[in-house]
Amino acid sequence: MVVKTQFNGNEVTGLHVGVRNVRRFFPKSVRVIELQLDHLQIQCGLSPEFWHGEPQIHDPRLCEWLDFKVGHRIDERKNVRLAMTPAGTNIFRLRSSTVKRDGMASAGPLTVA
């Protein structure tokens, strides 16, 4: 699935998953998911609003990782698209990759200086 970073000014505030992705990949009974961020694995809570029109994931560790991986690539406060793939029951792998406009293919990992 394709997700987007969220920003408040110049600060990363989380991920926008999208309503369609929520319906497809996240059962309403799930309250916590695990995200694999490179070699880091974190648990993120999902608020009740996640299933009711506010499909965002907020976590300070996630925000730090996003800021490190993609924050320097932000130009004019654009949201960055990322690939988020299921990696088990309630586990998702998040990759900082460039996504083609069709939103389906990954052109490869970003290089971090």
CSV table of C-alpha atoms in Angstrom, one decimal:
chain,number,residue,atom,x,y,z
A,1,MET,CA,0.0,0.0,0.0
A,2,VAL,CA,1.1,3.6,-0.5
A,3,VAL,CA,1.0,5.9,2.5
A,4,LYS,CA,2.0,9.6,2.9
A,5,THR,CA,3.9,11.5,5.5
A,6,GLN,CA,2.1,14.2,7.4
A,7,PHE,CA,3.6,17.6,8.3
A,8,ASN,CA,2.8,20.4,10.5
A,9,GLY,CA,5.0,23.2,9.1
A,10,ASN,CA,8.5,21.7,8.8
A,11,GLU,CA,7.9,18.9,11.4
A,12,VAL,CA,6.9,15.3,10.6
A,13,THR,CA,3.7,14.4,12.6
A,14,GLY,CA,2.9,10.9,11.3
A,15,LEU,CA,1.6,8.8,8.5
A,16,HIS,CA,-1.6,9.2,6.6
A,17,VAL,CA,-2.7,5.6,5.6
A,18,GLY,CA,-5.9,6.5,3.7
A,19,VAL,CA,-9.4,5.3,4.2
A,20,ARG,CA,-9.3,2.6,1.5
A,21,ASN,CA,-6.1,1.1,3.0
A,22,VAL,CA,-7.7,1.1,6.4
A,23,ARG,CA,-10.7,-0.9,5.1
A,24,ARG,CA,-8.5,-3.3,3.2
A,25,PHE,CA,-5.6,-4.0,5.7
A,26,PHE,CA,-6.7,-3.1,9.2
A,27,PRO,CA,-9.5,-5.0,11.0
A,28,LYS,CA,-11.4,-2.9,13.5
A,29,SER,CA,-10.5,-5.2,16.3
A,30,VAL,CA,-6.8,-4.2,16.0
A,31,ARG,CA,-5.7,-1.6,18.5
A,32,VAL,CA,-1.9,-1.9,18.1
A,33,ILE,CA,0.3,-2.6,15.0
A,34,GLU,CA,4.0,-3.2,14.7
A,35,LEU,CA,6.0,-1.2,12.2
A,36,GLN,CA,9.3,-2.5,10.9
A,37,LEU,CA,11.5,0.6,10.2
A,38,ASP,CA,14.8,-0.7,8.8
A,39,HIS,CA,16.3,-2.6,11.9
A,40,LEU,CA,13.9,-1.0,14.3
A,41,GLN,CA,10.5,-2.5,15.2
A,42,ILE,CA,8.0,-0.4,17.1
A,43,GLN,CA,4.5,-0.8,18.3
A,44,CYS,CA,2.0,1.9,17.4
A,45,GLY,CA,-1.4,2.3,18.9
A,46,LEU,CA,-4.4,3.1,16.6
A,47,SER,CA,-7.0,5.5,17.9
A,48,PRO,CA,-10.7,4.8,17.4
A,49,GLU,CA,-10.7,7.7,14.9
A,50,PHE,CA,-8.4,5.7,12.7
A,51,TRP,CA,-11.4,3.8,11.4
A,52,HIS,CA,-13.7,6.8,11.3
A,53,GLY,CA,-12.2,9.2,8.7
A,54,GLU,CA,-8.9,10.0,10.4
A,55,PRO,CA,-6.6,7.2,9.2
A,56,GLN,CA,-3.3,8.5,10.7
A,57,ILE,CA,-0.6,6.8,12.7
A,58,HIS,CA,1.2,9.0,15.2
A,59,ASP,CA,4.2,7.9,17.2
A,60,PRO,CA,7.2,9.9,18.3
A,61,ARG,CA,9.7,7.2,17.3
A,62,LEU,CA,8.0,6.9,13.9
A,63,CYS,CA,8.2,10.6,13.4
A,64,GLU,CA,11.9,10.6,14.2
A,65,TRP,CA,12.5,7.8,11.7
A,66,LEU,CA,10.5,9.6,9.1
A,67,ASP,CA,12.3,12.9,9.7
A,68,PHE,CA,15.6,11.2,9.4
A,69,LYS,CA,14.7,9.1,6.3
A,70,VAL,CA,12.6,11.5,4.3
A,71,GLY,CA,12.4,14.9,6.1
A,72,HIS,CA,15.4,16.3,4.3
A,73,ARG,CA,13.7,15.5,1.0
A,74,ILE,CA,10.7,17.7,1.6
A,75,ASP,CA,10.4,20.5,-0.8
A,76,GLU,CA,7.7,23.1,-0.2
A,77,ARG,CA,6.0,20.9,2.5
A,78,LYS,CA,5.0,18.2,0.1
A,79,ASN,CA,3.9,14.9,1.5
A,80,VAL,CA,6.2,12.0,0.7
A,81,ARG,CA,4.8,8.7,-0.5
A,82,LEU,CA,6.1,5.6,1.2
A,83,ALA,CA,5.6,1.9,0.6
A,84,MET,CA,4.0,0.1,3.6
A,85,THR,CA,3.7,-3.7,3.1
A,86,PRO,CA,2.1,-6.4,5.3
A,87,ALA,CA,4.8,-8.5,6.9
A,88,GLY,CA,2.7,-10.7,9.2
A,89,THR,CA,-0.3,-10.4,11.4
A,90,ASN,CA,-0.7,-6.7,12.3
A,91,ILE,CA,3.0,-6.2,11.2
A,92,PHE,CA,3.9,-3.8,8.4
A,93,ARG,CA,7.2,-2.9,6.8
A,94,LEU,CA,7.7,0.7,6.0
A,95,ARG,CA,10.2,1.6,3.4
A,96,SER,CA,11.5,5.0,2.4
A,97,SER,CA,11.2,4.5,-1.3
A,98,THR,CA,10.3,6.7,-4.2
A,99,VAL,CA,6.9,5.7,-5.6
A,100,LYS,CA,5.9,6.2,-9.2
A,101,ARG,CA,2.9,8.3,-9.9
A,102,ASP,CA,0.6,5.3,-10.4
A,103,GLY,CA,1.3,4.6,-6.8
A,104,MET,CA,1.8,0.8,-7.4
A,105,ALA,CA,5.5,0.4,-8.2
A,106,SER,CA,8.7,1.2,-6.2
A,107,ALA,CA,11.6,2.7,-8.0
A,108,GLY,CA,14.0,1.7,-5.2
A,109,PRO,CA,15.3,2.8,-1.9
A,110,LEU,CA,16.3,6.3,-1.1
A,111,THR,CA,19.9,7.0,-0.4
A,112,VAL,CA,20.5,8.7,2.9
A,113,ALA,CA,23.6,10.8,3.2
